[in-house]
Tab-separated table of C-alpha atoms in Angstrom:
chain	number	residue	atom	x	y	z
C	162	MET	CA	0.000	0.000	0.000
C	163	PRO	CA	1.497	3.454	-0.870
C	164	ALA	CA	2.952	5.326	2.045
C	165	GLY	CA	0.570	7.878	3.536
C	166	ARG	CA	1.273	11.278	4.977
C	167	PRO	CA	1.886	11.493	8.739
C	168	ARG	CA	-1.041	12.547	10.866
C	169	PRO	CA	-0.618	16.259	11.724
C	170	ALA	CA	-0.298	17.117	15.362
C	171	ALA	CA	-3.261	18.950	16.824
C	172	PRO	CA	-4.006	20.322	20.266
C	173	GLY	CA	-6.629	18.541	22.321
C	174	PRO	CA	-7.021	15.454	24.484
C	175	PRO	CA	-4.274	12.827	24.515
C	176	ALA	CA	-4.226	10.772	21.330
C	177	PRO	CA	-4.723	6.992	21.405
C	178	PRO	CA	-1.644	4.784	21.068
C	179	ALA	CA	0.012	5.069	17.680
C	180	PRO	CA	-0.674	1.472	16.503
C	181	LEU	CA	-4.389	1.770	17.360
C	182	LEU	CA	-4.634	5.187	15.733
C	183	GLY	CA	-2.988	3.823	12.636
C	184	LEU	CA	-5.558	1.061	12.373
C	185	LEU	CA	-8.467	3.480	12.804
C	186	LEU	CA	-7.234	5.942	10.175
C	187	LEU	CA	-5.661	3.533	7.711
C	188	CYS	CA	-8.420	3.777	5.085
C	189	ALA	CA	-8.773	7.538	5.487
C	190	LEU	CA	-5.122	8.635	5.576
C	191	GLY	CA	-3.016	5.735	4.283
C	192	ALA	CA	-0.238	3.965	6.128
C	193	PRO	CA	0.450	5.389	9.614
C	194	PRO	CA	3.813	6.689	10.850
C	195	GLY	CA	6.245	3.950	11.785
C	196	SER	CA	4.743	1.361	9.441
C	197	ARG	CA	6.990	-0.525	7.093
C	198	ALA	CA	5.060	0.363	3.987
C	199	HIS	CA	6.445	-0.750	0.635
C	200	THR	CA	7.818	-3.890	2.264
C	201	ALA	CA	4.662	-5.824	1.267
C	202	ILE	CA	1.676	-5.460	-1.010
C	203	ILE	CA	-1.930	-6.574	-0.607
C	204	SER	CA	-3.911	-7.775	-3.598
C	205	PRO	CA	-6.598	-6.922	-4.517
C	206	GLN	CA	-6.236	-3.413	-3.171
C	207	ASP	CA	-9.333	-1.653	-1.730
C	208	PRO	CA	-11.968	-4.001	-3.225
C	209	THR	CA	-15.711	-3.242	-3.263
C	210	LEU	CA	-17.968	-6.231	-2.655
C	211	LEU	CA	-21.617	-7.078	-2.221
C	212	VAL	CA	-22.848	-8.176	1.194
C	213	GLY	CA	-22.559	-11.978	1.407
C	214	SER	CA	-19.604	-12.181	-0.990
C	215	SER	CA	-16.365	-14.106	-0.409
C	216	LEU	CA	-12.879	-12.715	-0.873
C	217	GLN	CA	-9.376	-14.143	-1.222
C	218	VAL	CA	-6.651	-11.605	-0.565
C	219	THR	CA	-2.854	-12.036	-0.463
C	220	CYS	CA	-0.014	-10.253	1.323
C	221	SER	CA	3.297	-10.570	-0.551
C	222	VAL	CA	6.588	-9.517	1.017
C	223	LEU	CA	8.672	-7.443	-1.395
C	224	GLY	CA	12.422	-7.982	-1.964
C	225	GLU	CA	14.415	-9.497	0.819
C	226	ALA	CA	13.066	-7.619	3.797
C	227	PRO	CA	14.951	-8.944	6.822
C	228	GLY	CA	12.918	-10.529	9.584
C	229	THR	CA	9.654	-10.782	7.618
C	230	PRO	CA	9.221	-14.351	6.383
C	231	ALA	CA	5.683	-15.012	5.117
C	232	GLU	CA	5.217	-17.809	7.589
C	233	GLY	CA	5.272	-15.307	10.478
C	234	LEU	CA	2.756	-12.850	8.995
C	235	TYR	CA	-0.788	-12.416	10.306
C	236	TRP	CA	-3.960	-10.389	9.513
C	237	THR	CA	-6.187	-7.984	11.433
C	238	LEU	CA	-9.613	-6.606	10.462
C	239	ASN	CA	-10.616	-3.323	12.112
C	240	GLY	CA	-7.959	-3.896	14.771
C	241	ARG	CA	-8.923	-7.481	15.631
C	242	ARG	CA	-6.578	-10.341	14.843
C	243	LEU	CA	-8.149	-12.876	12.495
C	244	PRO	CA	-7.989	-16.614	13.275
C	245	ALA	CA	-4.938	-18.338	11.841
C	246	ASP	CA	-7.061	-21.025	10.158
C	247	LEU	CA	-8.360	-18.391	7.725
C	248	SER	CA	-4.827	-17.947	6.314
C	249	ARG	CA	-2.461	-20.225	4.386
C	250	LEU	CA	1.023	-19.889	2.901
C	251	LEU	CA	1.196	-19.805	-0.871
C	252	ASN	CA	5.001	-19.638	-0.890
C	253	GLY	CA	7.826	-18.301	1.227
C	254	SER	CA	6.846	-14.665	0.655
C	255	THR	CA	3.057	-14.731	0.226
C	256	LEU	CA	0.296	-15.289	2.784
C	257	ALA	CA	-3.284	-15.724	1.562
C	258	LEU	CA	-6.491	-14.965	3.484
C	259	VAL	CA	-10.006	-16.227	2.651
C	260	LEU	CA	-13.071	-14.361	3.991
C	261	SER	CA	-16.534	-15.818	3.382
C	262	ASN	CA	-20.078	-14.410	3.608
C	263	LEU	CA	-18.947	-10.868	4.301
C	264	ASN	CA	-21.161	-8.535	6.302
C	265	GLY	CA	-21.684	-4.875	5.471
C	266	SER	CA	-18.805	-2.548	6.302
C	267	GLN	CA	-18.808	-1.344	9.889
C	268	GLN	CA	-17.230	1.980	8.893
C	269	GLN	CA	-18.341	4.387	6.183
C	270	SER	CA	-14.683	4.886	5.252
C	271	GLY	CA	-14.245	1.142	4.692
C	272	ASP	CA	-13.078	-1.721	6.913
C	273	ASN	CA	-9.340	-1.842	7.638
C	274	LEU	CA	-7.660	-5.092	6.534
C	275	VAL	CA	-3.994	-5.038	7.607
C	276	CYS	CA	-1.050	-7.398	7.021
C	277	HIS	CA	1.355	-7.480	9.999
C	278	ALA	CA	4.942	-8.601	10.429
C	279	PRO	CA	5.713	-11.107	13.186
C	280	ASP	CA	6.703	-8.255	15.496
C	281	GLY	CA	3.277	-6.602	15.008
C	282	SER	CA	4.392	-3.782	12.720
C	283	ILE	CA	2.192	-2.936	9.724
C	284	LEU	CA	3.501	-4.125	6.380
C	285	ALA	CA	0.528	-3.184	4.193
C	286	GLY	CA	-3.153	-2.389	4.419
C	287	SER	CA	-6.301	-2.406	2.329
C	288	CYS	CA	-9.800	-0.987	2.692
C	289	LEU	CA	-12.745	-3.337	2.245
C	290	TYR	CA	-15.983	-1.751	1.033
C	291	VAL	CA	-18.801	-4.249	1.570
C	292	GLY	CA	-22.332	-3.080	1.005
C	293	LEU	CA	-25.351	-2.846	-1.244
C	294	PRO	CA	-26.196	-0.730	-4.290
C	295	PRO	CA	-28.578	2.159	-3.591
C	296	GLU	CA	-32.300	1.604	-3.913
C	297	LYS	CA	-34.584	3.808	-5.929
C	298	PRO	CA	-35.412	6.920	-3.845
C	299	PHE	CA	-39.135	7.499	-3.389
C	300	ASN	CA	-41.769	9.600	-1.649
C	301	ILE	CA	-40.484	12.961	-2.864
C	302	SER	CA	-42.408	15.877	-1.365
C	303	CYS	CA	-41.725	19.587	-1.867
C	304	TRP	CA	-43.014	22.860	-0.441
C	305	SER	CA	-42.417	26.582	-0.848
C	306	ARG	CA	-42.718	29.260	1.847
C	307	ASN	CA	-42.432	32.346	-0.330
C	308	MET	CA	-43.169	31.217	-3.933
C	309	ARG	CA	-39.533	31.879	-4.820
C	310	ASP	CA	-37.859	28.950	-3.067
C	311	LEU	CA	-38.455	25.213	-2.882
C	312	THR	CA	-37.547	22.613	-0.261
C	313	CYS	CA	-37.791	18.916	-1.056
C	314	HIS	CA	-37.537	15.786	1.066
C	315	TRP	CA	-37.305	12.133	-0.008
C	316	SER	CA	-36.931	8.609	1.366
C	317	PRO	CA	-33.737	6.708	0.483
C	318	GLY	CA	-35.449	3.354	-0.101
C	319	THR	CA	-37.303	0.676	1.801
C	320	ARG	CA	-34.057	-0.981	2.862
C	321	GLY	CA	-32.305	2.285	3.651
C	322	GLU	CA	-28.875	1.121	4.819
C	323	THR	CA	-26.297	0.387	2.097
C	324	PHE	CA	-23.213	0.203	4.403
C	325	LEU	CA	-21.396	2.401	1.872
C	326	PRO	CA	-21.117	6.148	1.427
C	327	THR	CA	-24.112	6.982	-0.781
C	328	ASN	CA	-24.504	10.325	-2.466
C	329	TYR	CA	-27.968	11.770	-3.179
C	330	SER	CA	-28.451	14.508	-5.763
C	331	LEU	CA	-31.705	16.418	-6.233
C	332	LYS	CA	-32.137	17.404	-9.874
C	333	TYR	CA	-34.757	19.734	-11.366
C	334	LYS	CA	-35.633	21.441	-14.628
C	335	LEU	CA	-38.484	23.231	-16.342
C	336	ARG	CA	-40.802	20.640	-17.814
C	337	TRP	CA	-40.790	21.650	-21.462
C	338	TYR	CA	-37.441	23.348	-21.831
C	339	GLY	CA	-34.285	24.230	-19.972
C	340	GLN	CA	-31.348	22.223	-18.724
C	341	ASP	CA	-30.903	20.001	-15.698
C	342	ASN	CA	-30.034	21.799	-12.478
C	343	THR	CA	-28.608	20.328	-9.270
C	344	CYS	CA	-29.691	21.449	-5.814
C	345	GLN	CA	-26.793	22.622	-3.622
C	346	GLU	CA	-28.134	23.184	-0.076
C	347	TYR	CA	-28.568	19.690	1.351
C	348	HIS	CA	-29.865	18.706	4.815
C	349	ALA	CA	-31.769	22.016	5.033
C	350	ALA	CA	-34.848	20.275	6.454
C	351	GLY	CA	-33.236	17.198	7.967
C	352	PRO	CA	-31.626	14.126	6.381
C	353	HIS	CA	-32.428	13.493	2.730
C	354	SER	CA	-33.601	17.017	1.975
C	355	CYS	CA	-32.412	19.918	-0.127
C	356	HIS	CA	-33.346	23.602	-0.468
C	357	ILE	CA	-33.461	25.609	-3.692
C	358	PRO	CA	-33.369	29.216	-2.477
C	359	ARG	CA	-34.133	31.301	-5.568
C	360	ASP	CA	-34.548	31.719	-9.314
C	361	LEU	CA	-37.681	29.606	-9.678
C	362	ALA	CA	-40.381	30.394	-12.209
C	363	LEU	CA	-44.129	30.625	-11.520
C	364	PHE	CA	-46.956	29.279	-13.704
C	365	THR	CA	-44.569	26.710	-15.225
C	366	PRO	CA	-44.320	23.070	-14.120
C	367	TYR	CA	-41.025	21.691	-12.877
C	368	GLU	CA	-39.721	18.150	-13.119
C	369	ILE	CA	-37.899	17.001	-9.989
C	370	TRP	CA	-36.093	13.742	-9.275
C	371	VAL	CA	-33.375	12.288	-7.015
C	372	GLU	CA	-30.314	10.270	-8.047
C	373	ALA	CA	-28.520	7.975	-5.588
C	374	THR	CA	-24.954	6.759	-6.246
C	375	ASN	CA	-22.376	4.657	-4.409
C	376	ARG	CA	-19.484	2.326	-5.254
C	377	LEU	CA	-21.860	-0.460	-6.304
C	378	GLY	CA	-24.155	1.443	-8.631
C	379	SER	CA	-26.820	4.137	-8.938
C	380	ALA	CA	-30.590	4.500	-8.890
C	381	ARG	CA	-32.991	7.217	-9.955
C	382	SER	CA	-36.385	8.077	-8.517
C	383	ASP	CA	-39.577	8.644	-10.454
C	384	VAL	CA	-40.016	12.179	-11.748
C	385	LEU	CA	-42.253	14.480	-9.708
C	386	THR	CA	-44.010	17.209	-11.692
C	387	LEU	CA	-45.291	20.239	-9.820
C	388	ASP	CA	-46.062	23.933	-10.026
C	389	ILE	CA	-44.678	26.135	-7.262
C	390	LEU	CA	-48.140	27.616	-6.683
C	391	ASP	CA	-49.512	24.170	-5.835
C	392	VAL	CA	-47.085	23.541	-2.951
C	393	VAL	CA	-47.155	26.831	-1.052
C	394	THR	CA	-47.201	26.614	2.722
C	395	THR	CA	-46.707	29.056	5.598
C	396	ASP	CA	-45.354	29.153	9.094
C	397	PRO	CA	-47.840	28.170	11.822
C	398	PRO	CA	-50.186	30.961	12.962
C	399	PRO	CA	-48.441	33.024	15.661
C	400	ASP	CA	-49.845	34.467	18.884
C	401	VAL	CA	-52.435	31.803	19.640
C	402	HIS	CA	-54.464	32.799	22.706
C	403	VAL	CA	-57.022	30.638	24.513
C	404	SER	CA	-59.323	32.143	27.143
C	405	ARG	CA	-62.547	31.469	29.023
C	406	VAL	CA	-65.933	32.690	27.782
C	407	GLY	CA	-67.200	34.455	30.869
C	408	GLY	CA	-68.474	31.886	33.343
C	409	LEU	CA	-69.500	29.330	30.718
C	410	GLU	CA	-68.112	26.103	32.055
C	411	ASP	CA	-68.124	24.161	28.761
C	412	GLN	CA	-66.485	26.687	26.388
C	413	LEU	CA	-63.159	28.284	25.482
C	414	SER	CA	-62.393	31.092	23.039
C	415	VAL	CA	-59.417	30.696	20.641
C	416	ARG	CA	-57.842	33.621	18.792
C	417	TRP	CA	-54.720	33.839	16.625
C	418	VAL	CA	-52.875	36.033	14.121
C	419	SER	CA	-52.552	35.283	10.401
C	420	PRO	CA	-49.056	34.179	9.310
C	421	PRO	CA	-47.030	37.138	8.010
C	422	ALA	CA	-46.623	35.532	4.569
C	423	LEU	CA	-50.344	35.957	3.911
C	424	LYS	CA	-49.876	39.715	3.882
C	425	ASP	CA	-47.143	39.570	1.254
C	426	PHE	CA	-48.854	37.479	-1.429
C	427	LEU	CA	-52.231	37.338	-3.107
C	428	PHE	CA	-53.794	34.426	-1.287
C	429	GLN	CA	-55.969	33.725	1.717
C	430	ALA	CA	-55.901	30.913	4.218
C	431	LYS	CA	-58.120	28.410	5.938
C	432	TYR	CA	-57.413	27.115	9.406
C	433	GLN	CA	-57.776	24.013	11.505
C	434	ILE	CA	-57.877	23.727	15.288
C	435	ARG	CA	-57.151	20.699	17.371
C	436	TYR	CA	-57.457	20.330	21.131
C	437	ARG	CA	-57.031	17.673	23.783
C	438	VAL	CA	-57.457	17.184	27.499
C	439	GLU	CA	-54.307	17.653	29.558
C	440	ASP	CA	-53.907	13.976	30.496
C	441	SER	CA	-54.804	12.596	27.043
C	442	VAL	CA	-52.894	12.074	23.804
C	443	ASP	CA	-56.002	12.022	21.606
C	444	TRP	CA	-56.647	15.217	19.650
C	445	LYS	CA	-60.041	16.365	18.403
C	446	VAL	CA	-59.801	18.304	15.132
C	447	VAL	CA	-62.130	21.176	14.158
C	448	ASP	CA	-62.254	21.451	10.362
C	449	ASP	CA	-64.936	24.101	9.806
C	450	VAL	CA	-62.950	27.140	10.943
C	451	SER	CA	-62.865	28.642	7.424
C	452	ASN	CA	-60.689	31.754	7.019
C	453	GLN	CA	-61.444	33.347	10.384
C	454	THR	CA	-58.865	34.052	13.064
C	455	SER	CA	-61.056	33.157	16.038
C	456	CYS	CA	-63.219	30.286	17.156
C	457	ARG	CA	-65.214	29.212	20.200
C	458	LEU	CA	-64.920	25.612	21.359
C	459	ALA	CA	-68.082	24.176	22.928
C	460	GLY	CA	-69.100	20.977	24.641
C	461	LEU	CA	-65.993	20.898	26.849
C	462	LYS	CA	-65.653	19.420	30.325
C	463	PRO	CA	-65.938	21.881	33.239
C	464	GLY	CA	-62.830	22.459	35.352
C	465	THR	CA	-60.521	20.823	32.784
C	466	VAL	CA	-57.197	21.944	31.290
C	467	TYR	CA	-57.112	21.841	27.476
C	468	PHE	CA	-54.187	22.167	25.052
C	469	VAL	CA	-55.021	23.916	21.769
C	470	GLN	CA	-53.099	24.202	18.471
C	471	VAL	CA	-53.839	25.943	15.161
C	472	ARG	CA	-52.459	25.435	11.648
C	473	CYS	CA	-52.886	27.186	8.313
C	474	ASN	CA	-53.422	26.208	4.668
C	475	PRO	CA	-53.147	28.906	1.974
C	476	PHE	CA	-55.606	28.910	-0.924
C	477	GLY	CA	-56.739	31.154	-3.759
C	478	ILE	CA	-53.134	31.800	-4.826
C	479	TYR	CA	-53.370	34.121	-7.822
C	480	GLY	CA	-56.903	32.816	-8.331
C	481	SER	CA	-55.927	29.140	-8.196
C	482	LYS	CA	-58.645	26.790	-6.941
C	483	ARG	CA	-56.123	24.323	-5.536
C	484	ALA	CA	-55.268	24.424	-1.853
C	485	GLY	CA	-51.717	24.654	-0.650
C	486	ILE	CA	-50.005	22.547	2.013
C	487	TRP	CA	-50.934	22.596	5.687
C	488	SER	CA	-48.386	24.291	7.907
C	489	GLU	CA	-46.998	22.723	11.034
C	490	TRP	CA	-49.169	23.006	14.140
C	491	SER	CA	-48.553	26.000	16.384
C	492	HIS	CA	-47.014	25.514	19.804
C	493	PRO	CA	-49.614	24.140	22.258
C	494	THR	CA	-51.457	26.781	24.290
C	495	ALA	CA	-53.149	25.737	27.533
C	496	ALA	CA	-56.269	27.053	29.257
C	497	SER	CA	-58.844	25.628	31.656
C	498	THR	CA	-62.626	25.775	31.652
C	499	PRO	CA	-64.386	27.121	34.792
C	500	ARG	CA	-65.420	24.622	37.424
C	501	SER	CA	-69.073	23.671	37.563
C	502	GLU	CA	-70.997	25.517	40.301
C	503	ARG	CA	-73.132	22.435	40.908
C	504	ALA	CA	-70.048	20.298	41.318
C	505	GLY	CA	-68.588	22.892	43.687
C	506	ALA	CA	-71.662	22.716	45.925
C	507	GLY	CA	-70.599	19.297	47.118
C	508	GLY	CA	-73.391	17.456	45.314
C	509	GLY	CA	-76.202	19.191	47.225
C	510	CYS	CA	-79.684	19.486	45.697
C	511	GLU	CA	-81.204	22.734	44.482
C	512	ALA	CA	-84.559	24.010	45.938
C	513	ARG	CA	-87.590	22.325	44.407
C	514	GLY	CA	-89.262	25.606	43.603
C	515	ALA	CA	-86.219	26.934	41.765
C	516	GLU	CA	-85.835	23.692	39.825
C	517	ALA	CA	-89.497	23.734	38.820
C	518	GLY	CA	-89.209	27.276	37.542
C	519	ALA	CA	-85.955	26.623	35.652
C	520	GLY	CA	-87.048	23.258	34.257
C	521	PRO	CA	-88.572	24.562	30.975
C	522	VAL	CA	-85.578	26.885	30.500
C	523	ARG	CA	-83.153	24.052	30.969
C	524	ARG	CA	-85.051	21.796	28.585
C	525	GLU	CA	-85.121	24.436	25.862
C	526	LEU	CA	-81.475	25.331	26.415
C	527	LYS	CA	-80.530	21.661	26.328
C	528	GLN	CA	-82.230	21.303	22.953
C	529	PHE	CA	-80.135	24.132	21.569
C	530	LEU	CA	-76.883	22.937	23.153
C	531	GLY	CA	-77.408	19.333	22.064
C	532	TRP	CA	-75.935	20.115	18.686
C	533	LEU	CA	-73.276	22.434	20.076
C	534	LYS	CA	-71.851	19.718	22.317
C	535	LYS	CA	-70.833	17.807	19.202
C	536	HIS	CA	-69.351	20.764	17.360
C	537	ALA	CA	-67.232	23.855	17.805
C	538	TYR	CA	-69.074	26.821	16.394
C	539	CYS	CA	-66.698	29.242	14.736
C	540	SER	CA	-68.793	31.406	12.415
C	541	ASN	CA	-69.823	34.886	13.484
C	542	LEU	CA	-73.462	34.036	12.672
C	543	SER	CA	-73.410	31.060	15.035
C	544	LEU	CA	-71.942	33.157	17.819
C	545	ARG	CA	-74.563	35.899	17.361
C	546	LEU	CA	-77.396	33.395	17.292
C	547	TYR	CA	-76.110	31.700	20.400
C	548	ASP	CA	-75.691	34.970	22.303
C	549	GLN	CA	-79.202	36.078	21.255
C	550	TRP	CA	-80.580	32.721	22.378
C	551	ARG	CA	-78.963	33.054	25.797
C	552	ALA	CA	-80.321	36.610	26.243
C	553	TRP	CA	-83.812	35.455	25.278
C	554	MET	CA	-83.643	32.490	27.618
C	555	GLN	CA	-82.544	34.691	30.528
C	556	LYS	CA	-85.414	37.119	29.824
C	557	ALA	CA	-87.921	34.272	29.518
C	558	SER	CA	-86.666	32.772	32.753
C	559	LYS	CA	-87.179	36.039	34.638
C	560	GLY	CA	-90.681	36.406	33.160
C	561	ARG	CA	-91.640	32.917	34.267
C	562	GLN	CA	-90.316	33.485	37.756
C	563	GLN	CA	-92.258	36.766	38.109
C	564	GLY	CA	-95.448	35.182	36.762
C	565	GLU	CA	-95.144	32.194	39.039
C	566	GLY	CA	-94.493	34.514	42.004
C	567	GLY	CA	-97.657	36.552	41.280
C	568	LEU	CA	-99.725	33.421	40.817
C	569	SER	CA	-98.570	31.982	44.136
C	570	ALA	CA	-99.445	35.221	45.956
C	571	GLY	CA	-102.966	35.214	44.397
C	572	ARG	CA	-103.571	31.619	45.432
C	573	ARG	CA	-102.561	32.354	49.017
C	574	GLY	CA	-104.951	35.361	49.144
C	575	ALA	CA	-107.878	33.300	47.845
C	576	ALA	CA	-107.220	30.582	50.404
C	577	ARG	CA	-107.266	33.092	53.262
C	578	ALA	CA	-110.554	34.586	52.023
C	579	SER	CA	-112.300	31.237	51.835
C	580	ALA	CA	-111.069	30.318	55.311
C	581	SER	CA	-112.553	33.496	56.835
C	582	HIS	CA	-116.059	32.578	55.557
C	583	LEU	CA	-115.858	29.122	57.101
C	584	GLY	CA	-115.439	30.485	60.624
C	585	PRO	CA	-112.897	29.625	63.260
C	586	ARG	CA	-112.339	26.040	62.516
C	587	LEU	CA	-108.907	24.529	62.120
C	588	PRO	CA	-105.981	26.710	61.086
C	589	LEU	CA	-105.328	26.952	57.346
C	590	GLU	CA	-102.148	24.920	57.613
C	591	GLN	CA	-103.978	22.042	59.286
C	592	SER	CA	-106.895	22.025	56.863
C	593	THR	CA	-104.632	21.849	53.842
C	594	PRO	CA	-104.157	18.258	52.628
C	595	ARG	CA	-100.669	16.977	53.132
């Protein structure tokens, strides 16, 4: 193996022992300092093999190097000495090694196969690259945050691991004309992603694909065709606030601010809300929020902490009828509903007279709220109707209570009058049936 350059000294923690360091960096930097390179040669040099392959490799001593007969040589793989029964002498200067059913390389830089002299010094080394060819990349998805850039993400294949350094290139071009372009800003949105920051055209479809290449071959994904206007997204809505609705124990009010990007371009947005109870992982999604920036959640549990999130989807971009891509959910915002007054009374019963007077009100209100308990009502019309209903119910309740109070007073007066005509018999309380 050709002699390598010495490892440059660098400040920092103490370096590992020189022989161990040489083994670790053999494939990356060549032969380490102090090795007796050029005294032997390994063949084949730096082979690339499929997982499961077998390999026969030889170490031949060059010239008449003193003290290095082939019969005293031995092999190491990634610093571990290989069993002697895997080797055999071909002649006085050549030692052969047979490796069967090879596993994938443990190091991206290749596995270190080293031929040693009897005294342990390194005579020659080789890098073994054992792996798999890349699979066809798939599941390409792209999005744009400002209609001038594009970020794409893909999956490397169902198998994923190739055990070899694999290079992925995102290519794109205008569908009907233009030359192939290669994305430059990789890992912008995590592994297997790339960002195209500028110089993209609107109202013209692009063709986008990914090419994967390693030492054992290459693969190309299917072509994705898209228009930038069809993949617009935004940041999550900022400033999400959740608050109580007066003393209503089953409702919360949610308000938020439109993403700044909506002010810069000619499109609107629709929103979704999701919420969950504090000790639950199950979210309930509200789809009918439309393009408003507020909503009232109904049918909630009294005295309960809720977490609420909002996300945005742009639409109507330059008159397009196609929706964009949903943003990420906003950070969770927490709020609690008021505790129930009835629950706070320790389970005590209300007065019979009060319950009788409020019974019709409660029945009518329950009819109205029956639907609301299954839905969040987010339109301004629904809120106005509900508030008008509550005002009417309160007024009707007061009217009933006043009417029932007047009727009770009249009945008591009539009873006293009839008792006075009957003479001094039993008191009124005793003559009244129990």
